[in-house]
Short mmCIF file of C-alpha atoms and ligand atoms in Angstrom, two decimals:
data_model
loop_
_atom_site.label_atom_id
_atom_site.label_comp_id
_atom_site.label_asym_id
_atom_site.label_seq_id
_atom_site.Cartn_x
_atom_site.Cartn_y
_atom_site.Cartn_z
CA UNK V 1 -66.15 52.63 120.19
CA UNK V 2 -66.76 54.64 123.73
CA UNK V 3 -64.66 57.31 123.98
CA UNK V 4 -63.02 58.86 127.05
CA UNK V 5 -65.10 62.14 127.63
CA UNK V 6 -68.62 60.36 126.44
CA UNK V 7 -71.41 61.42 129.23
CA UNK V 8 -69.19 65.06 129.59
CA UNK V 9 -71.48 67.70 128.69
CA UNK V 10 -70.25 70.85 127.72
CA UNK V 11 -71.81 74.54 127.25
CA UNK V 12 -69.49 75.46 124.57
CA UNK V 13 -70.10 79.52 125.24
CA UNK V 14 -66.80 80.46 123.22
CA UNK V 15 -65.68 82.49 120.29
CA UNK V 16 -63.07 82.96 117.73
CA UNK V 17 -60.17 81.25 118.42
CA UNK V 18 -58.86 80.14 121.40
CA UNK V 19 -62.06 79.28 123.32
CA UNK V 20 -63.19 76.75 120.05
CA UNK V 21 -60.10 75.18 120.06
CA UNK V 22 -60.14 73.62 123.66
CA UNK V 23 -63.54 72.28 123.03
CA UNK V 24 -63.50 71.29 119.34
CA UNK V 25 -60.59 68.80 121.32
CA UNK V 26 -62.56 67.73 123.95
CA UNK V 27 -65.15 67.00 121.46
CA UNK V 28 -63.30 64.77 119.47
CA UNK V 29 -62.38 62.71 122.73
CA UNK V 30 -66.09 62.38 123.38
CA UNK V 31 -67.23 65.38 125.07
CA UNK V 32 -70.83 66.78 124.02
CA UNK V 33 -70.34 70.08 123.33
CA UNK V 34 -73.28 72.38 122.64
CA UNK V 35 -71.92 75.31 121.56
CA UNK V 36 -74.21 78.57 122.57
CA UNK V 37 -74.42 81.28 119.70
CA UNK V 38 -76.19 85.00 119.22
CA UNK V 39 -79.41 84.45 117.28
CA UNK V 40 -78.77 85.74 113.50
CA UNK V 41 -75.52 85.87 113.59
CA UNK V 42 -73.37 83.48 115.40
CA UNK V 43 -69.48 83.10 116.30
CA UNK V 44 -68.17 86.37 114.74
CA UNK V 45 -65.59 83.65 112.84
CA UNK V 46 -68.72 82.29 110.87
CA UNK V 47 -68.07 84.94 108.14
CA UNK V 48 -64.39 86.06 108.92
CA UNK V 49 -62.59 85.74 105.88
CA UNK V 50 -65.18 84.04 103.61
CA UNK V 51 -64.36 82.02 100.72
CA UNK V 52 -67.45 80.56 99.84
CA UNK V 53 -70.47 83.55 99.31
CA UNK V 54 -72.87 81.62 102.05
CA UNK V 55 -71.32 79.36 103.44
CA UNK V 56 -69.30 79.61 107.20
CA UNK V 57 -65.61 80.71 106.73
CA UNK V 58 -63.04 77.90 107.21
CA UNK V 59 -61.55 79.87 110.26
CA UNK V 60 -65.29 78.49 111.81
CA UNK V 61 -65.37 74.83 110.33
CA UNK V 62 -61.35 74.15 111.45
CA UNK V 63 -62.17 75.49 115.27
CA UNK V 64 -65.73 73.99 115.80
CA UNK V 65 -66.05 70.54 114.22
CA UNK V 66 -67.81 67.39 116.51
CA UNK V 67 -70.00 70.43 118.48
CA UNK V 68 -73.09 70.91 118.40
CA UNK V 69 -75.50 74.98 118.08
CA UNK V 70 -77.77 76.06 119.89
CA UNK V 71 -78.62 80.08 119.27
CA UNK V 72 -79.55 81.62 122.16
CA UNK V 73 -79.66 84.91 123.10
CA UNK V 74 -78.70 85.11 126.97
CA UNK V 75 -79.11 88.84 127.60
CA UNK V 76 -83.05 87.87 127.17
CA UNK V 77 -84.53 86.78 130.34
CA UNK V 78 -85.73 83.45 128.52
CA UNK V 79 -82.85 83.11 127.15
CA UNK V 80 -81.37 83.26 130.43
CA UNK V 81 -83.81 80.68 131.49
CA UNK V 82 -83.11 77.77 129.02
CA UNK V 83 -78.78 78.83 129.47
CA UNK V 84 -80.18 78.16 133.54
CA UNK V 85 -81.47 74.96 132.93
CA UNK V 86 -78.80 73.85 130.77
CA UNK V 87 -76.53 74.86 133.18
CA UNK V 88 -77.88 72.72 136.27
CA UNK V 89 -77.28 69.58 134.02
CA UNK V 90 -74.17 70.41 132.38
CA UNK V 91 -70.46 69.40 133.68
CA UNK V 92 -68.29 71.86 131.76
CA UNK V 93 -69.19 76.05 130.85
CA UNK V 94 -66.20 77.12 128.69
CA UNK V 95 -66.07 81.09 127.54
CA UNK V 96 -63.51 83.38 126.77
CA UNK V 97 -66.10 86.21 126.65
CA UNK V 98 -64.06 89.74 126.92
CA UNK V 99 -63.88 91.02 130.57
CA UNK V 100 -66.50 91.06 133.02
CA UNK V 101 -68.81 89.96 129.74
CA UNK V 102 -70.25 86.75 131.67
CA UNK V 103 -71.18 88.67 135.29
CA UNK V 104 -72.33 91.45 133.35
CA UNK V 105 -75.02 88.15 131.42
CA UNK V 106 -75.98 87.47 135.12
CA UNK V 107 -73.37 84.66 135.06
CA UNK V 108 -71.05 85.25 137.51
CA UNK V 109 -69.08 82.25 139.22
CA UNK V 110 -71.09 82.52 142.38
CA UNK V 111 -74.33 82.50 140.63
CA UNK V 112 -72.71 79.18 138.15
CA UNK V 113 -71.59 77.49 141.22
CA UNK V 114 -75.09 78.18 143.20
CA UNK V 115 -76.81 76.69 139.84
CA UNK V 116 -74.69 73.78 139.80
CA UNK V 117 -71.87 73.27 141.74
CA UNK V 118 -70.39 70.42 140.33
CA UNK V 119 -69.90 72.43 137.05
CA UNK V 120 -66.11 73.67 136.42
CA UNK V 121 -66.33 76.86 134.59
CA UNK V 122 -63.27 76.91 132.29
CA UNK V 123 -62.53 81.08 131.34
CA UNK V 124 -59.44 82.30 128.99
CA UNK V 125 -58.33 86.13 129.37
CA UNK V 126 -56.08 87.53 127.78
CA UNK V 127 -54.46 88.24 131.47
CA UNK V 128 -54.99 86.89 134.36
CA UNK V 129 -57.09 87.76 137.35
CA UNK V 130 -55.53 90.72 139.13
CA UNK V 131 -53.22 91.10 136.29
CA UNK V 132 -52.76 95.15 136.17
CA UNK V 133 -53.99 94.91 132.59
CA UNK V 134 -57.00 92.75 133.13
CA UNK V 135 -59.41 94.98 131.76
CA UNK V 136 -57.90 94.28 128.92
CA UNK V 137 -59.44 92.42 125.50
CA UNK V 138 -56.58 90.39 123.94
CA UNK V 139 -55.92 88.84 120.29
CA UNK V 140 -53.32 86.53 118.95
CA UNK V 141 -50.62 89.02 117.98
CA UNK V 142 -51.75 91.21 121.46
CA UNK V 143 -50.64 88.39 123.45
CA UNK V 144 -47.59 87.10 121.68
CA UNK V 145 -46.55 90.59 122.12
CA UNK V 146 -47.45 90.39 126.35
CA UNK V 147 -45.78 86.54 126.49
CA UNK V 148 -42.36 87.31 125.32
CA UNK V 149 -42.07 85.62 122.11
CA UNK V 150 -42.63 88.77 120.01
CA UNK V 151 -39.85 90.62 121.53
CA UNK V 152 -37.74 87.18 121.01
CA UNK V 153 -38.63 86.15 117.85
CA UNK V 154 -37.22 87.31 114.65
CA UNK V 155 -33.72 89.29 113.45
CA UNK V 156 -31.67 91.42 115.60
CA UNK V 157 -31.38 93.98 113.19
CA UNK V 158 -35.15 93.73 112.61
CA UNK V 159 -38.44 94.33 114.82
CA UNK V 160 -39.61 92.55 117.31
CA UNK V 161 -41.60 89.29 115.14
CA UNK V 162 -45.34 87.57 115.53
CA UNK V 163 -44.91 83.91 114.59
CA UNK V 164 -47.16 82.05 112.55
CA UNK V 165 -48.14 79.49 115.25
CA UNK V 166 -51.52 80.11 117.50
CA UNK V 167 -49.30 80.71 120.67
CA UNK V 168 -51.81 83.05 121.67
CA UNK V 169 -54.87 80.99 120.69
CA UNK V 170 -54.27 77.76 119.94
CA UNK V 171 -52.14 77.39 122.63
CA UNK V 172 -53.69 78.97 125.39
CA UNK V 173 -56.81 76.83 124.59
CA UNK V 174 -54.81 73.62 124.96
CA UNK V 175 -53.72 74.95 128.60
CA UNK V 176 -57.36 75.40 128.96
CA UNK V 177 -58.42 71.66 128.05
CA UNK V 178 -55.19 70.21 130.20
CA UNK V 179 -56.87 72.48 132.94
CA UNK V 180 -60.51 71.34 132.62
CA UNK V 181 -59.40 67.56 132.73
CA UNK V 182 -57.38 68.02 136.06
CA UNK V 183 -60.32 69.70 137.44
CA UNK V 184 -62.50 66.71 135.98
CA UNK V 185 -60.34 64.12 137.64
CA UNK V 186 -60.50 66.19 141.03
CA UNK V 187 -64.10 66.46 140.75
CA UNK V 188 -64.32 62.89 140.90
CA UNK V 189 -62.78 62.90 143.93
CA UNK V 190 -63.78 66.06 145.92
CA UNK V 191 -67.54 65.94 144.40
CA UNK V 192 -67.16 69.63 143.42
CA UNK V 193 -66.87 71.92 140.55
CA UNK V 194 -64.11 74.60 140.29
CA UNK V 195 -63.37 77.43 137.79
CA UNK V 196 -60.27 77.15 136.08
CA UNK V 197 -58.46 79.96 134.39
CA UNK V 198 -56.26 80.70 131.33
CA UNK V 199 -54.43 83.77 130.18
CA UNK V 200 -53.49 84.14 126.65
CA UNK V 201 -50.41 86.10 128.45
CA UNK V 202 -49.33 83.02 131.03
CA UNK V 203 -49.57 80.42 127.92
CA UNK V 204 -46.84 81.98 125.51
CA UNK V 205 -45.41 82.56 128.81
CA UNK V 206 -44.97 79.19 129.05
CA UNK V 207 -44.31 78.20 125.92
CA UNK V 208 -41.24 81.13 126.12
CA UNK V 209 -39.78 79.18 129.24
CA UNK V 210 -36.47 78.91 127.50
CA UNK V 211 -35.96 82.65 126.75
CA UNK V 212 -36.55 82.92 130.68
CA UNK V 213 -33.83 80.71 131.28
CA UNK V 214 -31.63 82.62 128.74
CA UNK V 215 -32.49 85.96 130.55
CA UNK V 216 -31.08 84.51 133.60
CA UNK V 217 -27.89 82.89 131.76
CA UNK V 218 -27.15 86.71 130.34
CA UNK V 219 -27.49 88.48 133.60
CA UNK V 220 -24.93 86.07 135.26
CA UNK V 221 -22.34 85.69 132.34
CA UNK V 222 -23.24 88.26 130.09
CA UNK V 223 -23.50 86.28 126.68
CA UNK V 224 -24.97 83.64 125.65
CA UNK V 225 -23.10 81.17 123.56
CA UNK V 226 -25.91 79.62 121.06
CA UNK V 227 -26.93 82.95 120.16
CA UNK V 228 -25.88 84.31 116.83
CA UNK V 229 -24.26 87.48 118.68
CA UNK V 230 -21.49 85.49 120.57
CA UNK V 231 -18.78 85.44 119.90
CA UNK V 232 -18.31 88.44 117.39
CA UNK V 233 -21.27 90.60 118.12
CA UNK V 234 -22.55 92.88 120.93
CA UNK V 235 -25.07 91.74 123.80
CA UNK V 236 -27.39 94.09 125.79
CA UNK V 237 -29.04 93.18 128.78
CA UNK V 238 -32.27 91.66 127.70
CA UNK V 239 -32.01 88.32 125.49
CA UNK V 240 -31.59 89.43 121.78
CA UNK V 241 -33.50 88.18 118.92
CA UNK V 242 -31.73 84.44 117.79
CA UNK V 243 -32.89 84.58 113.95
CA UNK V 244 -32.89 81.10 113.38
CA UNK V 245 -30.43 80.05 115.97
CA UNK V 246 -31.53 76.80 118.06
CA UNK V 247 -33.06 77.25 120.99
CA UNK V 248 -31.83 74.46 122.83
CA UNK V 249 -27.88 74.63 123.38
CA UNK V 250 -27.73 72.87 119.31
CA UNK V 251 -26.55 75.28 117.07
CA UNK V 252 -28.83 75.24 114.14
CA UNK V 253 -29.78 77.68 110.93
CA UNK V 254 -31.90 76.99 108.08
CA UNK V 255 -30.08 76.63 105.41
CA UNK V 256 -30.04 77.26 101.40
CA UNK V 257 -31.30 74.34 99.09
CA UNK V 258 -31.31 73.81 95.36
CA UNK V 259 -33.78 76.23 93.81
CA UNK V 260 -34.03 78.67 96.66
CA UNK V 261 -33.28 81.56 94.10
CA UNK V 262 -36.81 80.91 93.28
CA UNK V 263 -38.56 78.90 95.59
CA UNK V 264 -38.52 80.57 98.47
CA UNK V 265 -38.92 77.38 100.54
CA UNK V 266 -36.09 75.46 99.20
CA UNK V 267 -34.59 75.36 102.73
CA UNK V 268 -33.75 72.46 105.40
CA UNK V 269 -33.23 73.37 109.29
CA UNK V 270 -29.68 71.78 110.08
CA UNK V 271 -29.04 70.83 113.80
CA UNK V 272 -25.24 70.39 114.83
CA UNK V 273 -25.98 68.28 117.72
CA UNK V 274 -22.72 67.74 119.01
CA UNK V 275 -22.03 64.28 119.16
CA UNK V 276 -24.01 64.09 115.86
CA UNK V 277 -20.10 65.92 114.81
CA UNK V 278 -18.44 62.78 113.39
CA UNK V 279 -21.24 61.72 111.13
CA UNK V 280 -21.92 65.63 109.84
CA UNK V 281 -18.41 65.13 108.50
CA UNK V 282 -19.13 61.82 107.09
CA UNK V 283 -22.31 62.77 105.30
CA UNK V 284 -20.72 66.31 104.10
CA UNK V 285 -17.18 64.49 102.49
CA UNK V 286 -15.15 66.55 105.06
CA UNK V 287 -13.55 63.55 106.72
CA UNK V 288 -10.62 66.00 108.04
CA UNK V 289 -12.96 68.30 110.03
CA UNK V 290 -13.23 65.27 112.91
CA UNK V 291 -9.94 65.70 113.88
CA UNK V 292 -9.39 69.03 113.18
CA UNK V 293 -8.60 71.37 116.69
CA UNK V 294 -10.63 74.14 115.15
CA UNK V 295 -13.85 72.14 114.65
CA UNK V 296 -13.62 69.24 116.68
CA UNK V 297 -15.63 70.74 119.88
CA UNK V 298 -18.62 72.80 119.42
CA UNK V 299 -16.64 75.68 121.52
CA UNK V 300 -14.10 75.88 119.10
CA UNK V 301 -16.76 75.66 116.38
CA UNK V 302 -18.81 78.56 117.84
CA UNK V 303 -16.57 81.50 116.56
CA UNK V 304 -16.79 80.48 112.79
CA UNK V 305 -19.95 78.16 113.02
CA UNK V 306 -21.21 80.59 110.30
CA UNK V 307 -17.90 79.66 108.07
CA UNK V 308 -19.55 75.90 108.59
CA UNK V 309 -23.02 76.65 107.50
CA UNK V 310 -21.81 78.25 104.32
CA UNK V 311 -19.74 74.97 103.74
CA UNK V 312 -23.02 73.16 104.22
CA UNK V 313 -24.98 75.46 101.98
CA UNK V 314 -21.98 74.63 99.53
CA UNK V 315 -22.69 70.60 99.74
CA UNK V 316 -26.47 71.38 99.70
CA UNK V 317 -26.42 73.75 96.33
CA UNK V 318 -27.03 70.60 93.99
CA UNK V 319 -29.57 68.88 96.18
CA UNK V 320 -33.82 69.68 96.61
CA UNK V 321 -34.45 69.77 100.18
CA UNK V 322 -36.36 66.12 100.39
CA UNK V 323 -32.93 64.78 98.80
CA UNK V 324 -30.60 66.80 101.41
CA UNK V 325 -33.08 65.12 104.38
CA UNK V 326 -33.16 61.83 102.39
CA UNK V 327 -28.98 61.46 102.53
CA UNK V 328 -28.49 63.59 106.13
CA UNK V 329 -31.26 61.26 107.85
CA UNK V 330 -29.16 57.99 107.41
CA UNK V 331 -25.92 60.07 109.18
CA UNK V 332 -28.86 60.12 112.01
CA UNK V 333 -28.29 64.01 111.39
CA UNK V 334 -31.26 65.97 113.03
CA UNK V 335 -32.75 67.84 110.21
CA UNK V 336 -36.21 68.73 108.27
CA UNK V 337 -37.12 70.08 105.54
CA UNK V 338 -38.94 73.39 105.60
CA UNK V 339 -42.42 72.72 104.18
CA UNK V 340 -45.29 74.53 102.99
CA UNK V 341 -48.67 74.30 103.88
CA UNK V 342 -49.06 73.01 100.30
CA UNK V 343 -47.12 70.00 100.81
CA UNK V 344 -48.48 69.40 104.19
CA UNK V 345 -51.67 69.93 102.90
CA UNK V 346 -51.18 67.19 100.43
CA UNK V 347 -48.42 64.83 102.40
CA UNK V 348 -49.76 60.98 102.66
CA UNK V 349 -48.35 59.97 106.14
CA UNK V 350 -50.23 63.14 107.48
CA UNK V 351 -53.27 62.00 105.90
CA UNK V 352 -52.99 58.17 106.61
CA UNK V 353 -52.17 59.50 110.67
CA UNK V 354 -55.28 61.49 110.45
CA UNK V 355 -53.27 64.84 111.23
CA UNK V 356 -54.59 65.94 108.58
CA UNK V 357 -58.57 65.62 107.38
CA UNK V 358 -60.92 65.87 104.75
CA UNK V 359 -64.27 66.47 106.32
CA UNK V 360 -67.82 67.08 104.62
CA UNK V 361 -69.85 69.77 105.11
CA UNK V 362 -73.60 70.42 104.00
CA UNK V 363 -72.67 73.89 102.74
CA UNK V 364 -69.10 73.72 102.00
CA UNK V 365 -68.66 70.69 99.96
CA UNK V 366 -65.23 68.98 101.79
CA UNK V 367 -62.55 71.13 103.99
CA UNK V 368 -59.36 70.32 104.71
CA UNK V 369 -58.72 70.67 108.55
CA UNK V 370 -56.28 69.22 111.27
CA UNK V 371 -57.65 66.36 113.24
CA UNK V 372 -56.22 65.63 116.48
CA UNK V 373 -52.50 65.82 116.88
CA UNK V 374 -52.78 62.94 119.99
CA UNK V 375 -53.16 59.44 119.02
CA UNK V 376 -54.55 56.80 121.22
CA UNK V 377 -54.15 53.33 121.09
CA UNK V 378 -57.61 52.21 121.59
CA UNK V 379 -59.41 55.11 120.25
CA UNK V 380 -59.28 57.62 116.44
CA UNK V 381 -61.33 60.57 117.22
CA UNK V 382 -63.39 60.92 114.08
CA UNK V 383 -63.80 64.67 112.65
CA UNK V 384 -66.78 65.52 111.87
CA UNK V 385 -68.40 69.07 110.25
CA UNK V 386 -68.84 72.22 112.33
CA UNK V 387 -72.33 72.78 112.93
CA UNK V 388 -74.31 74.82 110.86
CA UNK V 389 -76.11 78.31 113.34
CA UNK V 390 -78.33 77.07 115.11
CA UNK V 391 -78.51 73.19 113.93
CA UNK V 392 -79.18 71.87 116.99
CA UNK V 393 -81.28 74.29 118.86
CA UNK V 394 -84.47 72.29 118.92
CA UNK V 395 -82.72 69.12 119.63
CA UNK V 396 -81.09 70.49 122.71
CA UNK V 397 -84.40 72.73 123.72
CA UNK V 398 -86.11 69.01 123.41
CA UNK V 399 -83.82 67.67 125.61
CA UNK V 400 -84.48 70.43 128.08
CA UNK V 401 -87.75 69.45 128.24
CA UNK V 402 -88.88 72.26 126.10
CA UNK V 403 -92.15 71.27 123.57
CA UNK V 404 -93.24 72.33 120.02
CA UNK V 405 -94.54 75.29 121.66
CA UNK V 406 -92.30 76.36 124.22
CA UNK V 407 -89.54 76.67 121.40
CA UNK V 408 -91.78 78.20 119.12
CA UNK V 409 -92.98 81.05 121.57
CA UNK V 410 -88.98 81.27 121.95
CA UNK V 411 -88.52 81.83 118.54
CA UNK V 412 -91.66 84.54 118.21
CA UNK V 413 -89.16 86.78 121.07
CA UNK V 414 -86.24 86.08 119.71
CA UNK V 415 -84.64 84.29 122.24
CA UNK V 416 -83.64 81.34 120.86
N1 LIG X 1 -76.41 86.32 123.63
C1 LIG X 1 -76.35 87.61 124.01
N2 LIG X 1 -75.19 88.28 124.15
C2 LIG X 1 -74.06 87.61 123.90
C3 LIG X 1 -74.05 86.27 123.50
C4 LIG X 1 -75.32 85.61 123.37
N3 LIG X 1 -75.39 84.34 122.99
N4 LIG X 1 -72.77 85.88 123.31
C5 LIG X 1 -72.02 86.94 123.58
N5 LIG X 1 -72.78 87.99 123.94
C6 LIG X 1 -72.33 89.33 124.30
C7 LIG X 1 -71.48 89.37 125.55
O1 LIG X 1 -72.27 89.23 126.68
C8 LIG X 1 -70.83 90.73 125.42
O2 LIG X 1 -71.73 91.73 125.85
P1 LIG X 1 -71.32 93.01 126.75
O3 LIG X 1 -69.98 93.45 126.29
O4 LIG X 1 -72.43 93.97 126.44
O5 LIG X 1 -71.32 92.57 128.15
C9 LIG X 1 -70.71 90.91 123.90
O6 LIG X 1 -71.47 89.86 123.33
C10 LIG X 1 -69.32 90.90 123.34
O7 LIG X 1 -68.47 90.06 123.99
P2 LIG X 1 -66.87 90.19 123.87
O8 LIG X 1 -66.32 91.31 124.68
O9 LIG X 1 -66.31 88.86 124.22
O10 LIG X 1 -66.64 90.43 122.31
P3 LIG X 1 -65.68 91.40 121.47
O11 LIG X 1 -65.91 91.05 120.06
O12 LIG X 1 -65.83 92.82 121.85
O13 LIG X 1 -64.19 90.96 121.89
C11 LIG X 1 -62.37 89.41 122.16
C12 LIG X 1 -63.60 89.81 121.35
C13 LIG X 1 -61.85 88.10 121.63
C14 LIG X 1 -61.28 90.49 122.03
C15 LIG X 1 -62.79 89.28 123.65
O14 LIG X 1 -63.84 88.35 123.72
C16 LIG X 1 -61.67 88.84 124.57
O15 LIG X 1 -60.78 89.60 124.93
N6 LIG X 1 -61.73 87.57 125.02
C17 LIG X 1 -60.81 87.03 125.99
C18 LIG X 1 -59.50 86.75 125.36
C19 LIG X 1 -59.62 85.83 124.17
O16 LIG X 1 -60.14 84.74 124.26
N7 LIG X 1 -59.09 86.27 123.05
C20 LIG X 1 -58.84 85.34 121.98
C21 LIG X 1 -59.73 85.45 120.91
S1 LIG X 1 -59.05 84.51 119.60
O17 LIG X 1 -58.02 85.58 118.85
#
């Protein structure tokens, strides 16, 4: 089957986290993605966190499967040479490189767009150009921190909370591929390359839109009514920390299960949508609440919505969580069970979807990883093992034109 991004070639000149995940996705679409690694030692992720004495860390083979590795060290001037020529026939150069790391290779955009420029140069930051912290070199938790969720996210009578979820990462990567597409797509019709850029800061940003919103909300009205502060507590003027409130205007909480004195996942999230009201009743046995002035409207429910929860947990305390969901889910009742990555690991619709993927690897044996969260109809992007260092070089050097010799004099200085 030909996929979308087949003929896209990409110099894959990322690290850790977010870089590898925007092109481990464009490589499942299709792309060719060559991904350009320090002689000896490689992505710094290759042995973060090993499991396996000798074998590359999962934190490598979930972020770099379908690529390809070439080792090459680019501060060497022929190193420089063979990253030159695969430059002027590449259509993608992805890095997220700390600060001022590629002009200080030699790289700069001028010099990428003089070598080729049709070539979009695709750069994540942990701020943006200009940004008064610029200079600055950004992880995960850094950037969560800079985006807003950190200091929304979590308790109010607690500290400001990291969440589990790549925001920083993950996320920002994703931004990166959406913007490396559009700039495909425009190539096609202006005939020129472009760089596109991605802070880490801008993409929890974005993903925080709704605490923005709530900002605004607070500063005109002074409350905000789907927090757990309203009605009974106190509200400052920045937007509090919502526990486990819902975010979108649906009260929710998560909410006690059968077992949770030991299992500290017995939980569901429970969403009181409000016209969902009638059938809550229904599926809870509390036919009386429809009618009922002091529940009937989710204003009047607001004040003692906590009062309603602890009913809930009440009606819950004799049922697992996947029995709660199993009964609430034919009210129509929008709910879930909180799940660990245990039973994701091991759930069969996640498997039969492909979301998640048992790959092989020469070293490892098989790894569990997560395969593309985007179906297509006319295409499954197949997962396939990171590459081992260096797997690829003398393909790729081959394909430069490079002979037996050329790669082995590269070899004797250490370039390659
Ligand atoms: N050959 C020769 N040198 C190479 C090379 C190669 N193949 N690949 C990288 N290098 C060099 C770089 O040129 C750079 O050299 P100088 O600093 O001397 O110019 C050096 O390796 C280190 O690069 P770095 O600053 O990117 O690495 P770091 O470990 O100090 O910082 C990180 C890591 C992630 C904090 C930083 O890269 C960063 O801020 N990146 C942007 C934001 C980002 O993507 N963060 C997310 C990471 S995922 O949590």
């Amino acid at each position: 089957m030909t996929k979308p991004l087949e003929g896209i070639k990409i110099i894959d000149f990322t690290h850790v986290q977010a870089g590898p995940a925007c092109t481990q996705l464009l490589a499942w679409f299709g792309a060719d993605v060559i991904k350009v690694e320090r002689p000896g030692s490689g992505d710094v992720t290759r042995n973060q966190l090993r499991d396996i004495p000798d074998a590359d860390a999962l934190y490598f083979t979930m972020l770099n499967s379908n690529k390809k590795s070439l080792t090459l060290d680019t501060k060497k001037p022929e190193g420089k040479e063979v990253l030159e020529k695969l430059i002027r026939e590449s259509d993608v150069l992805v890095e997220n490189f700390g600060p001022g790391a590629l002009d200080r290779m030699g790289f700069s955009w001028e010099r990428l767009n003089e070598l080729n420029p049709k070539m979009i140069v695709a750069s994540v930051k942990g701020f943006s150009d200009g940004h008064h912290y610029d200079d600055l070199k950004v992880y995960e938790n850094v950037a969560q921190c800079a985006g807003g969720a950190a200091s929304t996210t979590g308790f109010w009578d607690g500290p400001p909370t990291i969440s589990a979820a790549a925001l920083g990462d993950s996320n920002t990567g994703m931004h990166l591929a959406i913007g490396i597409l559009t700039a495909l797509l425009g190539r096609d019709k202006t005939g020129k390359g472009q760089k596109v850029a991605v802070s880490m800061q801008d993409s929890v940003l974005n993903l925080c839109r709704v605490k923005l919103r709530d900002q605004q909300r607070l500063e005109r009205v002074g409350y905000l009514e789907e927090y757990p502060q309203y009605p009974h507590g106190e509200f400052s003027d920045v937007v509090p920390r919502g526990g486990n409130a819902g975010g979108g205007g649906q009260p929710g909480w998560v909410l006690k299960c059968k077992g949770w004195e030991t299992d500290p996942n017995a939980y569901i999230y429970f969403t009181i949508q409000g016209h969902a009201w009638e059938p809550i009743c229904n599926a809870l046995g509390k036919p009386e609440w429809i009618a009922d002035p002091a529940y009937k409207t989710a204003e009047a429910r607001q004040p003692h919505i906590f009062e309603i929860f602890k009913t809930i947990e009440a009606w819950l305390a004799d049922k697992t969580k996947f029995e709660a969901v199993d009964i609430l889910r034919k009210f129509d009742i929008p709910c879930a069970p909180v799940l660990t990555m245990k039973e994701l690991a091991n759930d069969p619709s996640l498997r039969a979807s492909g979301t998640i993927v048992e790959v092989p690897h020469k070293k490892r044996g098989s790894y569990l990883t997560v395969g593309s969260p985007i179906k297509f109809s006319d295409m499954k992007p197949e997962v396939t093992a990171s590459p081992l260092l260096g797997e690829h070089t003398d393909e790729v050097l081959a394909g430069l034109g490079y002979s037996q010799q050329d790669i082995f004099n590269l070899r004797e200085v250490k370039a390659v």
